[in-house]
Tab-separated table of C-alpha atoms and ligand atoms in Angstrom:
chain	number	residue	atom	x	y	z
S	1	UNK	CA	13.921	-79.703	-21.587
S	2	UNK	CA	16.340	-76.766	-21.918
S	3	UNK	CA	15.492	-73.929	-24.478
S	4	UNK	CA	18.168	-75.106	-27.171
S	5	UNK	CA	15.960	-78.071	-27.765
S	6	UNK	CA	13.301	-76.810	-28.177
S	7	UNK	CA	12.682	-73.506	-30.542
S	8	UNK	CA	9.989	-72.071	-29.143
S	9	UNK	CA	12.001	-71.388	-25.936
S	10	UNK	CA	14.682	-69.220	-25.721
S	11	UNK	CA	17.178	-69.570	-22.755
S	12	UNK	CA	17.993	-66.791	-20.283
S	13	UNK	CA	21.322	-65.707	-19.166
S	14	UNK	CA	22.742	-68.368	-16.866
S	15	UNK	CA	22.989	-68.063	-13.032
S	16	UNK	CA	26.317	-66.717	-12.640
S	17	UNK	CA	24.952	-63.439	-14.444
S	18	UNK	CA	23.009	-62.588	-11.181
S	19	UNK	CA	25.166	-64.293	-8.622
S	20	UNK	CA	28.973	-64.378	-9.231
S	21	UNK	CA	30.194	-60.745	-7.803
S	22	UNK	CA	33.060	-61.377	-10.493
S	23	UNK	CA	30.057	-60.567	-13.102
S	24	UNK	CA	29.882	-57.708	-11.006
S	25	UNK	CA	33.084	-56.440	-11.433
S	26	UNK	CA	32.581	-56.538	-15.145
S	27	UNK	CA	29.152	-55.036	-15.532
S	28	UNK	CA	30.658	-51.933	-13.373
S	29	UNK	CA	33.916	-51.647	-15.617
S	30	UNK	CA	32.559	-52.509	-19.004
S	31	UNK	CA	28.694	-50.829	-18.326
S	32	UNK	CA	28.633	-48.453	-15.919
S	33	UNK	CA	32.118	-46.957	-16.454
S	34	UNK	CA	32.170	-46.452	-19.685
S	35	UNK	CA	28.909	-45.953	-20.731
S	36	UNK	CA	26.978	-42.453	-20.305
S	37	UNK	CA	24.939	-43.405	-16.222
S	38	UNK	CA	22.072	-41.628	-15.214
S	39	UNK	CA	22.604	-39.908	-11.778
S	40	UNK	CA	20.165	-37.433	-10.981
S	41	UNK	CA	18.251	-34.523	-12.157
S	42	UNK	CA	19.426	-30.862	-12.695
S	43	UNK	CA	16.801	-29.630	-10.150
S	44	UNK	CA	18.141	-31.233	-7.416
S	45	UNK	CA	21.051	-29.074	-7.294
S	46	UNK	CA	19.157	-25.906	-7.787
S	47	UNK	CA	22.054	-23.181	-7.072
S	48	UNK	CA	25.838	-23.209	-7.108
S	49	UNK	CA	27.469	-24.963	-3.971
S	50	UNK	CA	24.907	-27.541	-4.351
S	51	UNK	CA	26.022	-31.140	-4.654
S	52	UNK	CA	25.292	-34.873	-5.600
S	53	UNK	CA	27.086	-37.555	-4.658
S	54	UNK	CA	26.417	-40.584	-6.678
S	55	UNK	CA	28.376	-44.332	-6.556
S	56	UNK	CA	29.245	-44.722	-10.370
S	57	UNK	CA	30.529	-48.196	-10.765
S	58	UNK	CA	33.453	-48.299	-8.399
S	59	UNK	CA	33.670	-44.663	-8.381
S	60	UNK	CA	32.020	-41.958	-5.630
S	61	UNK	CA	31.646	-39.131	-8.080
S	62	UNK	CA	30.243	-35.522	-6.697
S	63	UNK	CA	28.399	-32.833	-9.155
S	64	UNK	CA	28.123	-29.331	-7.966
S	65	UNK	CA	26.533	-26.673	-9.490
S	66	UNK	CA	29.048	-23.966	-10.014
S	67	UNK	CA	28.892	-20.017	-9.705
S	68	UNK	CA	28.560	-19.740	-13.843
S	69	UNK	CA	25.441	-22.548	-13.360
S	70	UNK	CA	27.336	-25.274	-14.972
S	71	UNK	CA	27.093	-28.550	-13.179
S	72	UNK	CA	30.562	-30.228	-12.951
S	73	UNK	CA	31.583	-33.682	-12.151
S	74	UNK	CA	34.529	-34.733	-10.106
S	75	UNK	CA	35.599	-38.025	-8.565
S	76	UNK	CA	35.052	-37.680	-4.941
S	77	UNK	CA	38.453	-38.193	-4.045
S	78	UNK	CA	40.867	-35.446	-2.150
S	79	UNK	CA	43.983	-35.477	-4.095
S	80	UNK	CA	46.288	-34.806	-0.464
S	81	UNK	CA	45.376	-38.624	1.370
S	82	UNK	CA	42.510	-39.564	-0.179
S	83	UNK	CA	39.089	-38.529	1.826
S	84	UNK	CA	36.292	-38.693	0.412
S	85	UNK	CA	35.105	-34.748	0.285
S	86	UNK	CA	31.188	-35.254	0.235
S	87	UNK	CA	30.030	-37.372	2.936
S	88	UNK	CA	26.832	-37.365	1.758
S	89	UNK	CA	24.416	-37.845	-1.251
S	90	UNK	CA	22.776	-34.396	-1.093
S	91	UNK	CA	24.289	-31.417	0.504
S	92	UNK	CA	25.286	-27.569	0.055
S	93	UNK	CA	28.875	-26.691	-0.024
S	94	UNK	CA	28.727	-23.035	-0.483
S	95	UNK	CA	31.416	-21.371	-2.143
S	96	UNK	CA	34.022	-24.004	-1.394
S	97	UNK	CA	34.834	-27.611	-1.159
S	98	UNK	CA	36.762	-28.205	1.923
S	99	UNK	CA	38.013	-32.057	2.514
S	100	UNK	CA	36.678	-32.664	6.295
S	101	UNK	CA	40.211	-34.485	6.815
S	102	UNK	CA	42.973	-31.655	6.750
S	103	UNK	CA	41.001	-29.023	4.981
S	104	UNK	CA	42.314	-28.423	1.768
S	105	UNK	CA	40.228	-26.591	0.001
S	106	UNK	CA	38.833	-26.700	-3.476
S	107	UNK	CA	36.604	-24.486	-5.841
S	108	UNK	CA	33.341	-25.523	-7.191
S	109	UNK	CA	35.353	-25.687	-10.508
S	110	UNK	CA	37.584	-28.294	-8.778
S	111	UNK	CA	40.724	-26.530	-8.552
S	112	UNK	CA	42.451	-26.279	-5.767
S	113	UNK	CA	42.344	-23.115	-4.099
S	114	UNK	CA	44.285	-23.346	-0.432
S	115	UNK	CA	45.423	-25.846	1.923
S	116	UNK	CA	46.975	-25.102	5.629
S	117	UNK	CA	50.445	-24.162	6.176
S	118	UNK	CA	49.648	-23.222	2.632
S	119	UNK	CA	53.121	-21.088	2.956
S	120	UNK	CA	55.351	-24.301	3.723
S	121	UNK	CA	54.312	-25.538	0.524
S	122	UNK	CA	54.710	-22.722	-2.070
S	123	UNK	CA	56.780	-23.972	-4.566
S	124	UNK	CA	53.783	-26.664	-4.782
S	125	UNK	CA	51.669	-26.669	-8.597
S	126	UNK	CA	48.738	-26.267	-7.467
S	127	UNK	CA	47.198	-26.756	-10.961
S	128	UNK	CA	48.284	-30.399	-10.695
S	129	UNK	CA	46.367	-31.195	-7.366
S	130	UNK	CA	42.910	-29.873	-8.815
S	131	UNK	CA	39.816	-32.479	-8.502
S	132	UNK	CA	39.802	-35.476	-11.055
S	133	UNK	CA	37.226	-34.115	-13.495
S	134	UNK	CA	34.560	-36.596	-14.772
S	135	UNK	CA	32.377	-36.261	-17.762
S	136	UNK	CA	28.550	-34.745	-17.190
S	137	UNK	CA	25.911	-34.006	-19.649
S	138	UNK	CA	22.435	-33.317	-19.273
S	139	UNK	CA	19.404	-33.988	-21.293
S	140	UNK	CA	15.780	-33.239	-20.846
S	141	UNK	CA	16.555	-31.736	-17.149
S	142	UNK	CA	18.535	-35.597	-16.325
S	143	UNK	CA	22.153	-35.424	-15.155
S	144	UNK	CA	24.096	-38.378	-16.955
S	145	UNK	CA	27.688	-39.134	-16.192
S	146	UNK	CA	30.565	-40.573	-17.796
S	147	UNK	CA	33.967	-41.998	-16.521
S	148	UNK	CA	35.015	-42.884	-19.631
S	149	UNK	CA	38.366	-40.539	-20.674
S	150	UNK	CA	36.834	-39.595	-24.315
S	151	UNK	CA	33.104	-40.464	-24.326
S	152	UNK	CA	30.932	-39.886	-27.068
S	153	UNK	CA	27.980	-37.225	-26.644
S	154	UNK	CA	25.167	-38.375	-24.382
S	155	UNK	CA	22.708	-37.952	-26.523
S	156	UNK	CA	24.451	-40.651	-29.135
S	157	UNK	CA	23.480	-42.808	-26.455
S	158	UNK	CA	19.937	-42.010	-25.881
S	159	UNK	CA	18.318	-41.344	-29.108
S	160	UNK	CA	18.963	-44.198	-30.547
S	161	UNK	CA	17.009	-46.190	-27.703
S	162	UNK	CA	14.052	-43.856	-27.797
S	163	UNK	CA	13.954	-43.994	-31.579
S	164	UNK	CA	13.829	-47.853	-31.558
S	165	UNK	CA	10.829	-47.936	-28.832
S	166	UNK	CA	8.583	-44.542	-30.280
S	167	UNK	CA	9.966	-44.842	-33.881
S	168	UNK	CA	9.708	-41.070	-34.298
S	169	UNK	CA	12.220	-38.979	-31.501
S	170	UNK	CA	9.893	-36.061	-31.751
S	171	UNK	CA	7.054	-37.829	-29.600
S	172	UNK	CA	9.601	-38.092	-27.254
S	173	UNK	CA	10.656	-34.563	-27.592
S	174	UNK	CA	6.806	-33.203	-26.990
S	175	UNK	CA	6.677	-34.260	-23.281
S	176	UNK	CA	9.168	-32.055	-22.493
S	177	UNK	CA	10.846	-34.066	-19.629
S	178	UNK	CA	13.358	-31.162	-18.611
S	179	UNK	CA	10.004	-28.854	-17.774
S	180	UNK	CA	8.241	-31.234	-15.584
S	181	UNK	CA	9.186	-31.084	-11.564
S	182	UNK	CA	9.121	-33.673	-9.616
S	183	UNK	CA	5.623	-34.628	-7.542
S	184	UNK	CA	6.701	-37.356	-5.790
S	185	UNK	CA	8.997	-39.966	-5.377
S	186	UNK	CA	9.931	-43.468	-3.593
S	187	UNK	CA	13.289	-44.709	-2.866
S	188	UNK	CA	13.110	-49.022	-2.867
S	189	UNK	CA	15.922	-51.274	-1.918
S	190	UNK	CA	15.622	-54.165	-4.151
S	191	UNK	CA	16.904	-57.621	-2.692
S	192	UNK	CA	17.525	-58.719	-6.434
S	193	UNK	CA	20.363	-58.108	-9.315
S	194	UNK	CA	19.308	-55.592	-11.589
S	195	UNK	CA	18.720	-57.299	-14.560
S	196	UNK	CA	15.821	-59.015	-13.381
S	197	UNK	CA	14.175	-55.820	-12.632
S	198	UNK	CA	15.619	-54.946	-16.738
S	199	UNK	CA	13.447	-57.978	-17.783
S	200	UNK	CA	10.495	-57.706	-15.708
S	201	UNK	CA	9.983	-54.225	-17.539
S	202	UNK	CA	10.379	-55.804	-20.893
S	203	UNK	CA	7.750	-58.242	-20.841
S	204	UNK	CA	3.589	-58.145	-19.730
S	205	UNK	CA	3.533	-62.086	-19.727
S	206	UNK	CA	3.868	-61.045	-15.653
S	207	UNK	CA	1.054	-57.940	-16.040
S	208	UNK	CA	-1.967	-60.483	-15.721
S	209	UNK	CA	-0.850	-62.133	-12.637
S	210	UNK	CA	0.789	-59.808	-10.527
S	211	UNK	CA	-0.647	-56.036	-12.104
S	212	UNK	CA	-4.375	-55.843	-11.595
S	213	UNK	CA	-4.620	-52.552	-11.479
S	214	UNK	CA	-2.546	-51.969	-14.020
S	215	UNK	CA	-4.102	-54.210	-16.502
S	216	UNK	CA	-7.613	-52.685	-15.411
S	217	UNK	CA	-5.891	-49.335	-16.603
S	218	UNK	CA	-4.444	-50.646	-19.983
S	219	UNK	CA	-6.519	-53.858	-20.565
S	220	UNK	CA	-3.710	-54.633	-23.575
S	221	UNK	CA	-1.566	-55.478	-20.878
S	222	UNK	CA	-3.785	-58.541	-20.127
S	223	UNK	CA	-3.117	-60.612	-22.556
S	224	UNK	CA	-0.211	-62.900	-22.248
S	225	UNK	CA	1.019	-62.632	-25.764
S	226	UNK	CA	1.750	-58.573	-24.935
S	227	UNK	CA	4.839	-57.586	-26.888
S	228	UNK	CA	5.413	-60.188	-29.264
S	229	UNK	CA	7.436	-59.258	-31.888
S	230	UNK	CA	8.802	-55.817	-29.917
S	231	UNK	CA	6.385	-52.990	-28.124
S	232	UNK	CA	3.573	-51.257	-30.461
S	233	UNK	CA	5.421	-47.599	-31.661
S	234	UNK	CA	1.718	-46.673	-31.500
S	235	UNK	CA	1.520	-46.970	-27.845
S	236	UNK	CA	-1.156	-48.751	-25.314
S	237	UNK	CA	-4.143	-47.146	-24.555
S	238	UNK	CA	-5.848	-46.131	-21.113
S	239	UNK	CA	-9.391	-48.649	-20.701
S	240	UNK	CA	-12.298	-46.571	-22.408
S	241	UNK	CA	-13.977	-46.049	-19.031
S	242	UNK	CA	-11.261	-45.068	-17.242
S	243	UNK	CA	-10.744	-40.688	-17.480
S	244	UNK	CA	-6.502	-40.837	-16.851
S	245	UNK	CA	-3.695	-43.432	-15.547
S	246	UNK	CA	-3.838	-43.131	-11.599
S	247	UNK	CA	-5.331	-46.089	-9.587
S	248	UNK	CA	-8.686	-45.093	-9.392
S	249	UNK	CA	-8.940	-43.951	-12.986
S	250	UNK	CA	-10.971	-40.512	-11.833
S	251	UNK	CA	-8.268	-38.344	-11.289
S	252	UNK	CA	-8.342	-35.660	-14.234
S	253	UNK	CA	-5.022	-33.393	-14.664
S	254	UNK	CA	-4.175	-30.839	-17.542
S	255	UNK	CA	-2.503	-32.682	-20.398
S	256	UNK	CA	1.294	-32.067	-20.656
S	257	UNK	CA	0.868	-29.047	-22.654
S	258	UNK	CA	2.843	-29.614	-26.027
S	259	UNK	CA	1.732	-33.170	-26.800
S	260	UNK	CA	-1.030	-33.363	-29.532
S	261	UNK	CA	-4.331	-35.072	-29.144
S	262	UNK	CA	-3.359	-37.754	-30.768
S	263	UNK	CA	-0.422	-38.883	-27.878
S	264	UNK	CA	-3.938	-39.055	-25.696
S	265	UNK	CA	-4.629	-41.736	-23.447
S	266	UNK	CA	-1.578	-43.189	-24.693
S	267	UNK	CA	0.710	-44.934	-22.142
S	268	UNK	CA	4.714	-46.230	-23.545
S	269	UNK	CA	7.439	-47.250	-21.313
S	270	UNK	CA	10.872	-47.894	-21.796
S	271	UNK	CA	14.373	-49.182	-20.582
S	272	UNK	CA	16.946	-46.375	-21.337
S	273	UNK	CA	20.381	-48.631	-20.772
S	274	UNK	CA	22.538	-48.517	-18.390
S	275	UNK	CA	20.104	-47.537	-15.578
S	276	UNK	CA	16.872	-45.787	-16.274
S	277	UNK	CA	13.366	-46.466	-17.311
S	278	UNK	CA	11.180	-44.219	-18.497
S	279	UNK	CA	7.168	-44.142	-18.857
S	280	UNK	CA	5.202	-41.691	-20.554
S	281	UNK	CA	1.544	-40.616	-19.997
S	282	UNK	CA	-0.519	-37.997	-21.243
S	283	UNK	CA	-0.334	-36.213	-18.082
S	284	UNK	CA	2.688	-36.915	-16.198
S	285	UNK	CA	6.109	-38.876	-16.872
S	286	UNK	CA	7.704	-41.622	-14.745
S	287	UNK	CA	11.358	-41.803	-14.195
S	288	UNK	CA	13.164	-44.504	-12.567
S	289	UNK	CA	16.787	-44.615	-11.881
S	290	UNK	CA	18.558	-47.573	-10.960
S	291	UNK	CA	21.941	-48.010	-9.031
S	292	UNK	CA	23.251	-51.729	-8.930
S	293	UNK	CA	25.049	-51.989	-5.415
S	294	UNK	CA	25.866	-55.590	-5.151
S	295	UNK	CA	25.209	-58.736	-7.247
S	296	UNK	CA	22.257	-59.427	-4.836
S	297	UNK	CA	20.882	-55.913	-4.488
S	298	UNK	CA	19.750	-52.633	-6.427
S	299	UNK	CA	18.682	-48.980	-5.335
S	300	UNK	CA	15.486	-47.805	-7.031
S	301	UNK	CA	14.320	-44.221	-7.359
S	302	UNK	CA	11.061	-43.381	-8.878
S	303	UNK	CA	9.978	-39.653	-9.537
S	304	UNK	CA	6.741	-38.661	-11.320
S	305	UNK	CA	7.013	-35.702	-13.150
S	306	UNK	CA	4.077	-33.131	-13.658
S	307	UNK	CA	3.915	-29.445	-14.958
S	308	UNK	CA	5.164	-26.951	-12.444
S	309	UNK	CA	1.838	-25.816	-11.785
S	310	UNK	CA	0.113	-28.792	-11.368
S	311	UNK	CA	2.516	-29.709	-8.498
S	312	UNK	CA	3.310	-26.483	-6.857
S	313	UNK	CA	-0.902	-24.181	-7.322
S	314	UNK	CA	-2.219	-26.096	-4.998
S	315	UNK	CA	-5.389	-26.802	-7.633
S	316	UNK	CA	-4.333	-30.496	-8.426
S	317	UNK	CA	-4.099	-33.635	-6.212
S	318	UNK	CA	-1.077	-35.716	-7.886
S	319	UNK	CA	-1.355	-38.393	-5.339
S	320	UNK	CA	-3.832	-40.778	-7.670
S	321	UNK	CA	-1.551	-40.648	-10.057
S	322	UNK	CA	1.866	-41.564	-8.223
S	323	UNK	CA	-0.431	-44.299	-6.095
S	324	UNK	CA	-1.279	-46.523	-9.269
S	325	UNK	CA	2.602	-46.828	-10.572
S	326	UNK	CA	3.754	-47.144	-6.624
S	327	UNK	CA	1.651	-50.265	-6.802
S	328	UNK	CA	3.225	-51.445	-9.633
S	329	UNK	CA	6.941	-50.850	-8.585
S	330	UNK	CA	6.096	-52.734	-5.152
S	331	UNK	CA	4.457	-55.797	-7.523
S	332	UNK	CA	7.535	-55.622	-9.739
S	333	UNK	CA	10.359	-55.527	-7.536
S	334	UNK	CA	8.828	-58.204	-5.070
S	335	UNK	CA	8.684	-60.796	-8.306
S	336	UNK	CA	12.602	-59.897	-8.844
S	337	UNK	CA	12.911	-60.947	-5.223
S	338	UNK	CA	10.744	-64.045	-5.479
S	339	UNK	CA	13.688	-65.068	-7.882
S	340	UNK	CA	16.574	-63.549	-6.893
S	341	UNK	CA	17.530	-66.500	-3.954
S	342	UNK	CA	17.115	-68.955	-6.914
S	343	UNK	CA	19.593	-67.864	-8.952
S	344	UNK	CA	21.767	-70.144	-6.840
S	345	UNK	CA	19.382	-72.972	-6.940
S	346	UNK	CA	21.455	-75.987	-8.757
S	347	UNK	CA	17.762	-76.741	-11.281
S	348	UNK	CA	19.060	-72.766	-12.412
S	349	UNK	CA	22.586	-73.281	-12.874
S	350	UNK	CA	21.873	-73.110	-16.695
S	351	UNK	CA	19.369	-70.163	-16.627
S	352	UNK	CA	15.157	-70.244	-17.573
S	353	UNK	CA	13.399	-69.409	-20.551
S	354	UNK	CA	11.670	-67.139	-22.365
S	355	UNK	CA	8.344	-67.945	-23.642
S	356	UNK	CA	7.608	-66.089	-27.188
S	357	UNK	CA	5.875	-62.339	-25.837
S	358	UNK	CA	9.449	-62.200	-23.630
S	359	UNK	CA	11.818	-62.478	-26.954
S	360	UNK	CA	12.412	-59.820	-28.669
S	361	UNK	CA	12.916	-56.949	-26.621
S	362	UNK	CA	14.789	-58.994	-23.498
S	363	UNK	CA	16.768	-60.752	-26.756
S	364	UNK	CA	17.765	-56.615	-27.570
S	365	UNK	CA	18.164	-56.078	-23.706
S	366	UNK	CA	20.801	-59.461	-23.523
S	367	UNK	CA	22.357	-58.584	-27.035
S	368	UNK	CA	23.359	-55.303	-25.406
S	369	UNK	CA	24.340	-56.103	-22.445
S	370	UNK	CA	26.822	-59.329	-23.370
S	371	UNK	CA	27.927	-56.742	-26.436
S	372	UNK	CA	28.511	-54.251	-23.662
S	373	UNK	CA	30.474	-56.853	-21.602
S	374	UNK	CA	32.868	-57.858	-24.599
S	375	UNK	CA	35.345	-60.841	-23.423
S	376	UNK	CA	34.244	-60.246	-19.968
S	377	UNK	CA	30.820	-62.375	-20.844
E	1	FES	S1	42.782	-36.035	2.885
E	1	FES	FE1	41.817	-34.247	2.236
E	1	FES	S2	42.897	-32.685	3.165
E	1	FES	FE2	43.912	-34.467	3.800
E	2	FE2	FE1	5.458	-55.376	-14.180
């Protein structure tokens, strides 16, 4: 039986769409080119000289913070031969960037401010050999950057997204993600294309099976008929006997301190396209930001975000908290690897199904993402 028989059923993408490294290709030029990509938070480059580097698509982009506190984005490509000027994915440069190869030297601003045997070359423009400048915004303390020549703002991006999943962009707005600090985090390497990590999010059919301590937490997430018709704007609640969302339930922390009573003991997650999920509880925030690598392979950070003084007075033990979602990643991402080798299989050539709770919001993920590929589908 394949799914266009049968109307209860809707198919999948086909195979290719997590196999063929031509798919790839497109998903990097058409997605995570052009669109606004998520690549860090502000507070990890705390002070000027400080510096991300980030693959975007095809592109190594760096972001340093400069002397006026604006963080800047530049491709991270010396414009004399080529070196890459940031070896690696967290550093400080101080007041300079200098290419390790032949030292030119560039501001944080990305212009370039001397090179050796500077005096052979004086009649050079230097103006023309600055850095190749890439778009950066930030919202709610996230970094986002854009290759695209023109983009449109960042936050024509997001809000729409968060509008369709909370209904009202002000409950967003109350959990005030860019005054949270990080708490902890885990880096995962994900043997699996990153659109099956994209779907496992968007459905619960999965929660039953593989999330028991998650569906002890929100007991909604039991049944197997979870999200049909698109997620509940109201939210799912945390199990009546349980005091907070951590794995043992027991762990009380000081409620993020401009949400109302009514966002209590609410849990809502999301997929914020191209490459970050986000989950909101009453007490902390989840953050996950993908980078696809390879057809066959994805980069996962997770942060949990808490009040500044719950992570750095020493009162508060965050660890319950980060333990019960750290379950749940390692659940998640080892189903995306359970499939991942099948994608190949010759009974997938045509793609799988989706049974009725899976619909609607993969059918919004797919209807974005073959939009966002255009003729390249
Ligand atoms: S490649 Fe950078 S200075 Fe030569
Ligand atoms: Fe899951």
């Amino acid at each position: 039986m394949t799914a266009t028989q049968d109307s209860v059923l809707a198919p999948t993408l086909s195979s290719r769409y997590y196999t063929d490294s031509a798919v790839f290709e497109a998903e990097n030029q058409h997605i995570f080119e052009r669109q606004w990509y998520y690549v860090g938070r502000a507070d990890d480059i705390p002070a000027p000289g400080r510096i991300l580097r980030r693959q975007v698509g095809r592109e190594s982009v760096i972001l340093v913070r400069g002397r006026d506190q604006v963080v800047r984005g530049f491709l991270n490509v010396c414009r004399h031969r080529g070196a890459q000027l940031c070896l690696t994915d967290t550093g400080d440069v101080g007041k300079a960037i200098r290419c390790p190869y032949h030292a030119w030297t560039y501001g944080l601003d990305g212009k370039l401010l001397a090179a050796p045997n500077w005096e052979a070359m004086e009649s050079m423009d230097r103006e023309e050999y600055g850095l190749h400048t890439v778009h950066v915004e930030q919202w709610e303390g996230l970094l986002w950057v854009n290759l695209a020549p023109s983009p449109t703002p960042l936050i024509d991006q997001l809000r729409p997204q968060i509008e369709a999943r909370l209904a009202d962009y002000s409950k967003f707005e109350r959990y005030r993600l860019g005054d949270l600090k990080v708490g902890g985090r885990v880096e995962y390497e994900v043997v699996a294309n990153w659109k099956l990590i994209y779907e496992n999010f968007q459905e619960c059919y999965h929660c039953g099976t593989i999330h028991p301590e998650l569906v002890r937490t929100i007991p909604e997430f039991q049944s197997p008929a979870m999200g049909t018709g698109g997620y509940d704007p109201t939210g799912y609640a945390i199990a009546g006997d349980l005091e907070s969302f951590s794995l043992t339930g027991r762990t009380v922390l000081p409620r993020l301190p401009h949400l109302l009573p009514e966002d209590d003991r609410l849990y809502y997650g999301m997929v914020v396209r191209p490459n970050c999920f986000i989950s909101l509880v009453s007490d902390h925030v989840i953050v996950h930001r993908f980078e696809p690598v390879a057809p066959d392979r994805t980069r996962a950070v997770c942060e949990w975000l808490f009040p500044a003084d719950v992570v750095d007075s020493g009162d508060y033990q965050v660890d319950d908290a980060v333990a019960l979602f750290s379950k749940v990643n390692e659940q998640d991402f080892a189903a995306a690897e359970w499939c991942q080798p099948n994608m190949s299989s010759r009974a997938y050539r045509e793609g799988g199904v989706l049974v009725p709770s899976e619909q609607t919001q993969i059918g919004v993920f797919y209807q974005w993402y073959l939009s966002s590929l255009g003729d390249a589908a």
